[in-house]
Coordinates of C-alpha atoms and ligand atoms in Angstrom, one line a residue:
X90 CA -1.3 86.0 -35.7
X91 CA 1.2 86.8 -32.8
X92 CA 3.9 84.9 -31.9
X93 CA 2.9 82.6 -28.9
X94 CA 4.8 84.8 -26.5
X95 CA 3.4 87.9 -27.7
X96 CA 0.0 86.0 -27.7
X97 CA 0.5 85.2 -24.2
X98 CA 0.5 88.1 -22.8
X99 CA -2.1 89.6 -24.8
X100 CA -4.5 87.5 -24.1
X101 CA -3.8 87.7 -20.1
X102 CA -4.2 91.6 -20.8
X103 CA -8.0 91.4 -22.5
X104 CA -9.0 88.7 -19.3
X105 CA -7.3 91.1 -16.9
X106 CA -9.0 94.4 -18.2
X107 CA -12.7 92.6 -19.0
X108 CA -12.9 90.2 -16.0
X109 CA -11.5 91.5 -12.6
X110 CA -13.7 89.2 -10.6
X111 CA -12.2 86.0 -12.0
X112 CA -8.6 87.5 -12.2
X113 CA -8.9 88.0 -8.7
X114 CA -9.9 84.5 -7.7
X115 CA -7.0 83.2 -9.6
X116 CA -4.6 86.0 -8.6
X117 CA -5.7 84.7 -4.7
X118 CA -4.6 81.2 -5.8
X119 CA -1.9 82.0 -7.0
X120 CA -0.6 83.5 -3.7
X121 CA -2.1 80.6 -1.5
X122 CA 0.2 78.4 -3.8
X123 CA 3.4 81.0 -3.1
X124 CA 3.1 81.2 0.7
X125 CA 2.1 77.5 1.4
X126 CA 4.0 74.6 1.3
X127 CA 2.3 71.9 -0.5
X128 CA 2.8 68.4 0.7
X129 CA 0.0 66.9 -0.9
X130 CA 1.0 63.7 -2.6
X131 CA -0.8 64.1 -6.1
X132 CA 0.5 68.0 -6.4
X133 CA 4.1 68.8 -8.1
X134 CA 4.3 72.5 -10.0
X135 CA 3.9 72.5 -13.4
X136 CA 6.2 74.3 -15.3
X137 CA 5.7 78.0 -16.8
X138 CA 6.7 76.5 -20.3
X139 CA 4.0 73.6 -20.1
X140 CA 1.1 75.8 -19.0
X141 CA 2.1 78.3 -22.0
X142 CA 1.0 75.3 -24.1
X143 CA -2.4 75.2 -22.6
X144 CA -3.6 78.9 -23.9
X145 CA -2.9 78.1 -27.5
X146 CA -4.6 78.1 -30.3
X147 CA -5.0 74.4 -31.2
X148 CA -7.8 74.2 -28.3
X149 CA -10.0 75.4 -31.8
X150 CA -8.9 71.9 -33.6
X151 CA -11.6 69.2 -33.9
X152 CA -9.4 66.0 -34.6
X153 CA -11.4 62.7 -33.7
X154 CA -9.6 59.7 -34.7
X155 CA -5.3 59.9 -34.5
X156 CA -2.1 61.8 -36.7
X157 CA -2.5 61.0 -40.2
X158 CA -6.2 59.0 -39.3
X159 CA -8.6 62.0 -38.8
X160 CA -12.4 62.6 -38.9
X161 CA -12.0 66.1 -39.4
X162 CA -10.5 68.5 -42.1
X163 CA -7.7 70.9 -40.6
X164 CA -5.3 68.4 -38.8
X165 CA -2.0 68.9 -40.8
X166 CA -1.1 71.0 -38.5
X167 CA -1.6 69.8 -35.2
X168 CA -0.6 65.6 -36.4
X169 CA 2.9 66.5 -35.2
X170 CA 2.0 68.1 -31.8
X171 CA -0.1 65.1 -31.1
X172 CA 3.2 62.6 -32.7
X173 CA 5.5 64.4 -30.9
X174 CA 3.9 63.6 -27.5
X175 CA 3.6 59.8 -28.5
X176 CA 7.4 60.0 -29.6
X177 CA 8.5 61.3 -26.4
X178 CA 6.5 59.5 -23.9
X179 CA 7.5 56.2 -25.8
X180 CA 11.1 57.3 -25.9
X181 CA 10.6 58.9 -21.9
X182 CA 9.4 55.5 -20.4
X183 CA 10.8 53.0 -23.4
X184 CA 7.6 52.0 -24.2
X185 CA 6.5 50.4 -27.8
X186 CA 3.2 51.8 -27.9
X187 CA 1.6 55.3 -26.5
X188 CA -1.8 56.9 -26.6
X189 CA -1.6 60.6 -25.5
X190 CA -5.4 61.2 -25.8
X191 CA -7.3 60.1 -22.2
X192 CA -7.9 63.0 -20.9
X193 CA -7.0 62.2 -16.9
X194 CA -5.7 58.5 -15.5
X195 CA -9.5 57.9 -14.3
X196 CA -10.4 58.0 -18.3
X197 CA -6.8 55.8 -19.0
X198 CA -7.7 53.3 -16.9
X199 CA -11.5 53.4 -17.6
X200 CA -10.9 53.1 -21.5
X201 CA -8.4 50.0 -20.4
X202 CA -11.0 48.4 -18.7
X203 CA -13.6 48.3 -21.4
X204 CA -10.8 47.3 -23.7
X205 CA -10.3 44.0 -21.9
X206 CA -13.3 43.0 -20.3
X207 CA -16.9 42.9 -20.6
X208 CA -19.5 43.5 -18.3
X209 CA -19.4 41.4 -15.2
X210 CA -15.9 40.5 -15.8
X211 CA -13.7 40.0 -12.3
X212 CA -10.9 42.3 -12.1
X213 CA -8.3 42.0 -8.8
X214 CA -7.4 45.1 -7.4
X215 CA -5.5 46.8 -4.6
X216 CA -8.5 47.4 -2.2
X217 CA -9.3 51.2 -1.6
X218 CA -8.8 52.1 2.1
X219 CA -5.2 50.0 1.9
X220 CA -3.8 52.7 -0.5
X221 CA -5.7 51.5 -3.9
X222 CA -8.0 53.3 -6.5
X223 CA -11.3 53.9 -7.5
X224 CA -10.9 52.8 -10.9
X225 CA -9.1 49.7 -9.7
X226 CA -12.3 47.8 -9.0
X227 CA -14.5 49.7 -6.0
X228 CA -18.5 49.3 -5.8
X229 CA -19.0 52.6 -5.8
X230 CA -17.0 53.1 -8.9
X231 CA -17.7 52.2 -12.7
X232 CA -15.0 50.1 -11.9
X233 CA -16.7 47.9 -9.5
X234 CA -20.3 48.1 -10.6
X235 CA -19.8 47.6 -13.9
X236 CA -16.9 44.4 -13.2
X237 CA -17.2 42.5 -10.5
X238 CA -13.9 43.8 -8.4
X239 CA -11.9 41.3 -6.4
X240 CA -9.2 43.4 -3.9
X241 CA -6.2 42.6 -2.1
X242 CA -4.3 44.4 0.8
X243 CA -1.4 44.7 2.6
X244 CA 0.2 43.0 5.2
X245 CA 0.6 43.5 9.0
X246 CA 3.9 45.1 8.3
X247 CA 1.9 48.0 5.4
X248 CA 3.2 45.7 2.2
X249 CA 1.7 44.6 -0.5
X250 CA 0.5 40.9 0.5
X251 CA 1.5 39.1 -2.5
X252 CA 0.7 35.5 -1.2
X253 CA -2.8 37.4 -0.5
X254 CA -2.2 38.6 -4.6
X255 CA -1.5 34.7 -6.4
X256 CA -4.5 33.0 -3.8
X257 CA -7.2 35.7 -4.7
X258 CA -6.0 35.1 -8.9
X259 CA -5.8 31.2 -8.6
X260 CA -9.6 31.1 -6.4
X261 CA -11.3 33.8 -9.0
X262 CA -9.2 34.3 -12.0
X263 CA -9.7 37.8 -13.1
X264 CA -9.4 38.7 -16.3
X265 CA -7.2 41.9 -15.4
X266 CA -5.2 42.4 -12.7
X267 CA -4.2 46.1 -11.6
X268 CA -1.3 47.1 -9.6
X269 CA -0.3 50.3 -8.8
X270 CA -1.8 52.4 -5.8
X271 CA -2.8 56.1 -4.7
X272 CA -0.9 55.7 -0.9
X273 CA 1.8 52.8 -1.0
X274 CA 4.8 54.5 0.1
X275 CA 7.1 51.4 -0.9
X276 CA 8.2 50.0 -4.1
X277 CA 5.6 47.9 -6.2
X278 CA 7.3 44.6 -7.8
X279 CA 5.7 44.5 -11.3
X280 CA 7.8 41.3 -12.1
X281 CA 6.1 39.2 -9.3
X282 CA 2.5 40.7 -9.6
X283 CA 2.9 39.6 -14.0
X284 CA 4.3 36.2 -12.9
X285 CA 1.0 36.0 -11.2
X286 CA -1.0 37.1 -13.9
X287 CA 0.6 34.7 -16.2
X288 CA 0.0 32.0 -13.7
X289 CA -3.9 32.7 -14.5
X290 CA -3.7 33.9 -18.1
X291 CA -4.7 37.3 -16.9
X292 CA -3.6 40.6 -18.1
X293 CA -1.7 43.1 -16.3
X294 CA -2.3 46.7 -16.0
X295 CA 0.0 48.8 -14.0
X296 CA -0.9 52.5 -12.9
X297 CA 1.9 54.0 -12.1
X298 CA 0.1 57.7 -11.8
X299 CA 1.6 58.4 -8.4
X300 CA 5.2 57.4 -9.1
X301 CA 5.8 58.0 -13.1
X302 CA 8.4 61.2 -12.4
X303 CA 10.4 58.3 -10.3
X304 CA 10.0 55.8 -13.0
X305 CA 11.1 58.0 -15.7
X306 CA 14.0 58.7 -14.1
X307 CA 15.1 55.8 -13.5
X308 CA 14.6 55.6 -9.8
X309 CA 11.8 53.1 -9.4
X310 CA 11.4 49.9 -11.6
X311 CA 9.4 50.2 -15.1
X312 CA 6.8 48.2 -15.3
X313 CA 6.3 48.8 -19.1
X314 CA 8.0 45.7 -20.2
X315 CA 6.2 43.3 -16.8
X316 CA 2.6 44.7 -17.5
X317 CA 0.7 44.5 -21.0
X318 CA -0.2 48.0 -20.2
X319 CA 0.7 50.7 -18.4
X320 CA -1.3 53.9 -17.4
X321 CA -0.6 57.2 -15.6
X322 CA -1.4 60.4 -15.3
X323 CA 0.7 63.6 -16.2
X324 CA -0.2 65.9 -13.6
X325 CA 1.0 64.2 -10.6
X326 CA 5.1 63.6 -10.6
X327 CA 5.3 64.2 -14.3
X328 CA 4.2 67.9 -13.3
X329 CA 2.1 68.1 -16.5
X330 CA -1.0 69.2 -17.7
X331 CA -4.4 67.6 -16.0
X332 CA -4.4 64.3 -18.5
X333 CA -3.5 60.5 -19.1
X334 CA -1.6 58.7 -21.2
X335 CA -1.7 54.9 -21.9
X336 CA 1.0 52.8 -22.6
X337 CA 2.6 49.4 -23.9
X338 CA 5.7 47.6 -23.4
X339 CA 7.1 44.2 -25.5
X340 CA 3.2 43.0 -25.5
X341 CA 1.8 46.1 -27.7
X342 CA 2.2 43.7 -30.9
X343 CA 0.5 40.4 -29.3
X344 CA -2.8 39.7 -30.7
X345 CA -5.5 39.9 -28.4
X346 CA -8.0 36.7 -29.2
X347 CA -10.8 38.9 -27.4
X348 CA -10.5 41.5 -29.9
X349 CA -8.7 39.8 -33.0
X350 CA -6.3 43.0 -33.1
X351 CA -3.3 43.9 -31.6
X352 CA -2.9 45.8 -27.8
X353 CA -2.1 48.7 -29.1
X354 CA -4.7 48.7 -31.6
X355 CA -7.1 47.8 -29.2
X356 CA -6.1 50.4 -26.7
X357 CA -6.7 53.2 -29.2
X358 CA -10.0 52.3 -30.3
X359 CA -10.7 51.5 -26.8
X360 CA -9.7 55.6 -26.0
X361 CA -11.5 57.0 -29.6
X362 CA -13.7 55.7 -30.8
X363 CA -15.3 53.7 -27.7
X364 CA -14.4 56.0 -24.6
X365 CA -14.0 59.7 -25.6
X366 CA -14.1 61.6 -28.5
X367 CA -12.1 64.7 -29.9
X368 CA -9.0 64.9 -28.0
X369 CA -7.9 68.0 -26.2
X370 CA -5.1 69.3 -28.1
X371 CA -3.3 71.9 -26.0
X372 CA -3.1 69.4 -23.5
X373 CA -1.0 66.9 -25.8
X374 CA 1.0 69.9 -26.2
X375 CA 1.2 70.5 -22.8
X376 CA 2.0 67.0 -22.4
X377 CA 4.6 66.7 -25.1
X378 CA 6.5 69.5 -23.3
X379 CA 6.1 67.7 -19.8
X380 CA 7.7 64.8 -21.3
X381 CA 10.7 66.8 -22.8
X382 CA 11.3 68.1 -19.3
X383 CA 11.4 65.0 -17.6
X384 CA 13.6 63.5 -19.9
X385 CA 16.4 66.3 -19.2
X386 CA 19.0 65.7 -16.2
X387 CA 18.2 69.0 -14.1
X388 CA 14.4 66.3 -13.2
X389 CA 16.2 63.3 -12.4
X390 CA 18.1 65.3 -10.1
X391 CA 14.9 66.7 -8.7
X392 CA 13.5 63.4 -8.5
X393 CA 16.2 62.1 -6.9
X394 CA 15.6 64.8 -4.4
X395 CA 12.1 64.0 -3.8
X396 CA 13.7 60.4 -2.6
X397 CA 15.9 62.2 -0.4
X398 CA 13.3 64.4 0.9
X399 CA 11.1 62.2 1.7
X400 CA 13.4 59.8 3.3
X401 CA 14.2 62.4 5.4
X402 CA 11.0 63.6 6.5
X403 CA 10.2 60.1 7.6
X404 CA 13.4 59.6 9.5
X405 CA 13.2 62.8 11.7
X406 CA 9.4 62.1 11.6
X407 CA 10.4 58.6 13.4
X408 CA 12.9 60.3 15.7
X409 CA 10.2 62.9 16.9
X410 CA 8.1 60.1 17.9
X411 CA 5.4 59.5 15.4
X412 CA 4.9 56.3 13.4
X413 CA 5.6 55.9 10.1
X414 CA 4.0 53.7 8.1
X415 CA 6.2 50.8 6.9
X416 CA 8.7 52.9 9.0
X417 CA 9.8 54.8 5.8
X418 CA 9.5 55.4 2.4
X419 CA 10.7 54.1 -0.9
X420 CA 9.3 57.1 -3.0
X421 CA 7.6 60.0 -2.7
X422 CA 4.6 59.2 -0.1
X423 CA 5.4 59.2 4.1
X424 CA 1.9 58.2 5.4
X425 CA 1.6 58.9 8.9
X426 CA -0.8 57.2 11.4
X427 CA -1.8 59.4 14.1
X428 CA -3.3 56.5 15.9
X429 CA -0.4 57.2 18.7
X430 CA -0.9 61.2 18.4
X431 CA -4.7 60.7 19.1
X432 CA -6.1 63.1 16.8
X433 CA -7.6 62.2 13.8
X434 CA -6.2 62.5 10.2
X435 CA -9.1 65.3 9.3
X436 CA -8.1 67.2 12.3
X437 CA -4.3 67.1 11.6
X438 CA -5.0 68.1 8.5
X439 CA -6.8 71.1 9.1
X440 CA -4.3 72.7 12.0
X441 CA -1.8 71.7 9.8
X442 CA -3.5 73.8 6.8
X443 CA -4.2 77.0 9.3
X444 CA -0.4 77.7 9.4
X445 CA 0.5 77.0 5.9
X446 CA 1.2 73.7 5.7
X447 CA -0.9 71.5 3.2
X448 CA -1.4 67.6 3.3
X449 CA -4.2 65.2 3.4
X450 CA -6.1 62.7 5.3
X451 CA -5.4 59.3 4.4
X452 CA -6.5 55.9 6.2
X453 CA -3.9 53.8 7.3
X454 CA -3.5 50.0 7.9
X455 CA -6.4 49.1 10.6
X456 CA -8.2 52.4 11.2
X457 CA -11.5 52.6 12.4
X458 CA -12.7 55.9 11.5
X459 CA -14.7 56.3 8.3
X460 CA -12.8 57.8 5.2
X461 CA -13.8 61.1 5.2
X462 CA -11.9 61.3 8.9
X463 CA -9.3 58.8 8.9
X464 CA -6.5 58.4 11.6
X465 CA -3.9 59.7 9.3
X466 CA -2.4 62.1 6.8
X467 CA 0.0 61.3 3.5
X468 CA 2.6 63.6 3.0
X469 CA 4.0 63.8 -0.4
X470 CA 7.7 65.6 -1.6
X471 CA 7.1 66.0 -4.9
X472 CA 6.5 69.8 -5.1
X473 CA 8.4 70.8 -1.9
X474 CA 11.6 69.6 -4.0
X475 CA 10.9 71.2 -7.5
X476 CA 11.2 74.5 -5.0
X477 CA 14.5 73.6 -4.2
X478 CA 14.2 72.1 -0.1
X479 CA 16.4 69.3 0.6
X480 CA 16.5 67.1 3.6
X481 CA 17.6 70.3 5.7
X482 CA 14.7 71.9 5.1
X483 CA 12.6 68.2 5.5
X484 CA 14.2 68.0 8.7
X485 CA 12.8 71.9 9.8
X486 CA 9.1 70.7 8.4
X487 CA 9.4 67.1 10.3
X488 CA 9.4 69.8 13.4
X489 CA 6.9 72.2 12.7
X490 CA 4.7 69.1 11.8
X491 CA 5.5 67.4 15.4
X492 CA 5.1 70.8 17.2
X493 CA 1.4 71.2 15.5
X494 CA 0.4 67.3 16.4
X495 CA 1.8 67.7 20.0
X496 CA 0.2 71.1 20.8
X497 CA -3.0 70.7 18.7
X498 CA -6.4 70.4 21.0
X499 CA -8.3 68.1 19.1
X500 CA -12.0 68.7 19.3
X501 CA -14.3 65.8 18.8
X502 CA -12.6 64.2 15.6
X503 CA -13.1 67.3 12.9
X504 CA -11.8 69.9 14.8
X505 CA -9.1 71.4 16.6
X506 CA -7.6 74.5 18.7
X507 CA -4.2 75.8 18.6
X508 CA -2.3 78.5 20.8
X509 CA -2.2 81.8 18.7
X510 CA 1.6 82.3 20.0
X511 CA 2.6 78.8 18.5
X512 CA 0.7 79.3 15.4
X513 CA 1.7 82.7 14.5
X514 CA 5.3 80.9 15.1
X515 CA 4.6 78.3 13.1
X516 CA 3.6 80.4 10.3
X517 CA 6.7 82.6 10.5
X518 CA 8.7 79.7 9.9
X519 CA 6.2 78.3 7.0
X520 CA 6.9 81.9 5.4
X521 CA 10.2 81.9 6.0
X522 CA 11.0 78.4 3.7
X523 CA 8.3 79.9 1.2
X524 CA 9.9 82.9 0.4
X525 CA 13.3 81.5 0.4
X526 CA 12.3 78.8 -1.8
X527 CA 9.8 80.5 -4.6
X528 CA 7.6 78.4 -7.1
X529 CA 10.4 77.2 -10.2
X530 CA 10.9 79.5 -13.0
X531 CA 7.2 81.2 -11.9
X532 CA 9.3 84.6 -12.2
X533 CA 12.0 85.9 -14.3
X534 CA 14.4 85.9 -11.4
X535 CA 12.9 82.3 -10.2
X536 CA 15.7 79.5 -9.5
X537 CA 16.1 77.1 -12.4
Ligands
LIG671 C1 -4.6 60.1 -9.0 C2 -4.8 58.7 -9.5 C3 -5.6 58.4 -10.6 C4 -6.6 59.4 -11.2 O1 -6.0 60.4 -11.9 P1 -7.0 61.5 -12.6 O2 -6.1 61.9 -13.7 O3 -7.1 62.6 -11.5 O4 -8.2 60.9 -12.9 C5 -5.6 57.1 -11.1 N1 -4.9 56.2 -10.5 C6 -4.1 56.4 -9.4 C7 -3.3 55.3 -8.8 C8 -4.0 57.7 -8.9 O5 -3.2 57.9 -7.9

């Protein structure tokens, strides 16, 4: 067989010369990801060398069960791509226990959940339109039909309401409670929310999906040692492959009487045999390599830039006029609420899209309009920074963002107008900070 970088490029070759159609449709992709500049949240880029792992050939291996623990003949070879991903994300996030298998956070967390409760169990969540989950107890969810969910909120001032927190635990003690949201743009203390659990014998379960680049590098607290377990996708900050990954902290060892079995043991046979079956191999792969990268100093400093970024984004946000949430940001996340713009989030989110610049519509504390409109937009740094802007080039976007919300003619709440000289403009600048900051390592020549 050819070497993987021989294998590569063959293999783009026979889809290139036997399907144009679908090569086009990723080739247009491809470009809209060049020439725009994403500030969605949940997006980062994913590394050339982690996506090489995807188009392997261990996507052929059937391997139910874990390294050295199979169902299936023809593991040997794949037991230490699937150990090497557990080794680094243990050694990544200093964690005693990982499972590498769930195959996106909404599985992680879903596995979790059946691990530790049973039907009709309470579970205390952060509630949905204040920045929380689906899977974190929501009646349209498995996790709130199948539990019975309990939420709390924030605060008047956007924080977490942790007086809200220890009253809701004491009055309906949930067996779990989940911290850990989708749209908090301040830091989450995991040492008060398990000082709550513990106050009702509940477990904790931190999902730290959003802000796991952050944590890795040292730049927002771990919860791995406050929660008994710990959840998070890889494809957000950790820029890896779509997948989840489970883990445990100084509690993987305590015996669970529920279960009779350890947490660790419970969380893998909540993952195989009870939630999913074979895993996907090329993703652990993919994984394993995401892990290696973000343990290297070259992504601290680009998360430490995303901090930067996004600090500054909110500060000249702030000084154009606009509100910021909380009135700034301790990670990666600036929510904006348009309330004082008066357009809606759907309709800021669209003009902003028509010259190149990509967020999304997010509710914000108090809004009256229904989810899929909202009266505000998140705006996320990760990606922006792995291109290379700083809080220069934040500082240019804050102002093309103010010139679109102040010149925009909303129409009814879902649409919008916007002068062709402006946008043209607009775009020019957009393309301007595109080209001069291409997609990481995408080409030869590509910064580092
Ligand atoms: C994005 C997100 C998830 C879901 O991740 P998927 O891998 O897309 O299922 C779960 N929890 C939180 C807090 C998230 O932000």
């Amino acid at each position: 067989m050819l070497a993987t970088e021989d294998f590569a490029r063959h293999a783009a070759r026979l889809l290139a010369s036997e399907d144009e159609e679908l090569v086009t449709a990723i080739a247009c992709e491809n470009h809209r990801q060049q020439n725009s500049l994403m500030l969605v949240a949940s997006s980062s880029v994913t590394d050339p060398s982690v996506l090489a792992c995807l188009a392997t050939s261990s996507m052929n291996v059937t391997a139910e069960g874990y390294p050295g623990a199979r169902y299936h003949a023809g593991c040997e070879a794949i037991d230490p791509i699937e150990q090497l991903a557990i080794d680094r994300a243990r050694a990544l996030f200093g964690a005693r226990y990982a499972n590498v298998q769930a195959h996106s956070a909404t599985t992680a967390n879903y596995a979790v959940l059946s691990a530790v409760l049973n039907p009709g169990d309470v579970v205390l969540g952060m509630r949905l339109n204040h920045g929380g989950h689906l899977t974190h107890g929501y009646s349209v969810a498995y996790s709130g039909t199948y539990f019975t969910p309990v939420n709390y909120g924030l605060d008047d001032q956007g924080r977490i309401d942790y007086d809200e927190v220890a009253a809701l635990a004491a009055e309906h003690r949930p067996k779990l409670i989940i911290c850990g949201a989708t749209a908090y743009p301040r830091t989450v203390d995991f040492a008060r929310f398990r000082a709550i659990a513990d106050s009702v014998g509940a477990l904790l379960m931190a999902d730290i999906s959003h802000i796991a680049g952050l944590v890795a590098a040292g730049l927002h607290p771990s919860p791995v040692d406050h929660a008994h377990i710990t959840t998070t996708c890889t494809h957000k900050q950790l820029a890896g492959p779509r997948g989840g990954i489970i883990m445990s902290g100084r509690d993987a060892d305590t015996v669970l009487p529920a279960t009779g079995r350890t947490l660790a043991k419970t969380l893998d046979r909540a993952v195989f045999p009870f939630f999913q079956g074979a895993p996907i191999l090329p993703a652990i792969a993919a994984k394993a390599r995401a892990f290696a990268r973000a343990a290297t100093d070259e992504y601290r400093n680009t998360a430490q830039r995303i901090l930067d970024n996004s600090a500054a984004l909110a500060a000249e946000l702030t000084a154009l006029g606009h509100e910021v949430v909380t009135g700034g940001s301790d990670n990666h996340i600036v929510l904006l609420d348009l309330t004082r713009d008066n357009v809606s989030g759907m309709a800021a989110e669209r003009a902003l899209e028509s010259i190149g610049i990509v967020v999304n519509k997010n509710r914000v504390p108090g809004d009256t309009r229904p989810a899929a409109v909202t009266s505000g937009v998140r705006i996320g740094t990760n990606a922006v920074a792995q291109r290379g802007l700083g809080p220069r080039e934040m500082r240019v976007c804050a102002g093309i963002i103010h010139t679109v919300l102040t010149t925009m003619r909303p129409v009814g709440d879902r649409d919008f107008t916007l002068d062709e000289f402006t946008a043209a403009e607009l775009r020019a600048e957009v393309d301007k900070l595109t080209a001069e900051f291409p997609l990481p390592r995408y080409e030869p020549s590509g910064r580092p």
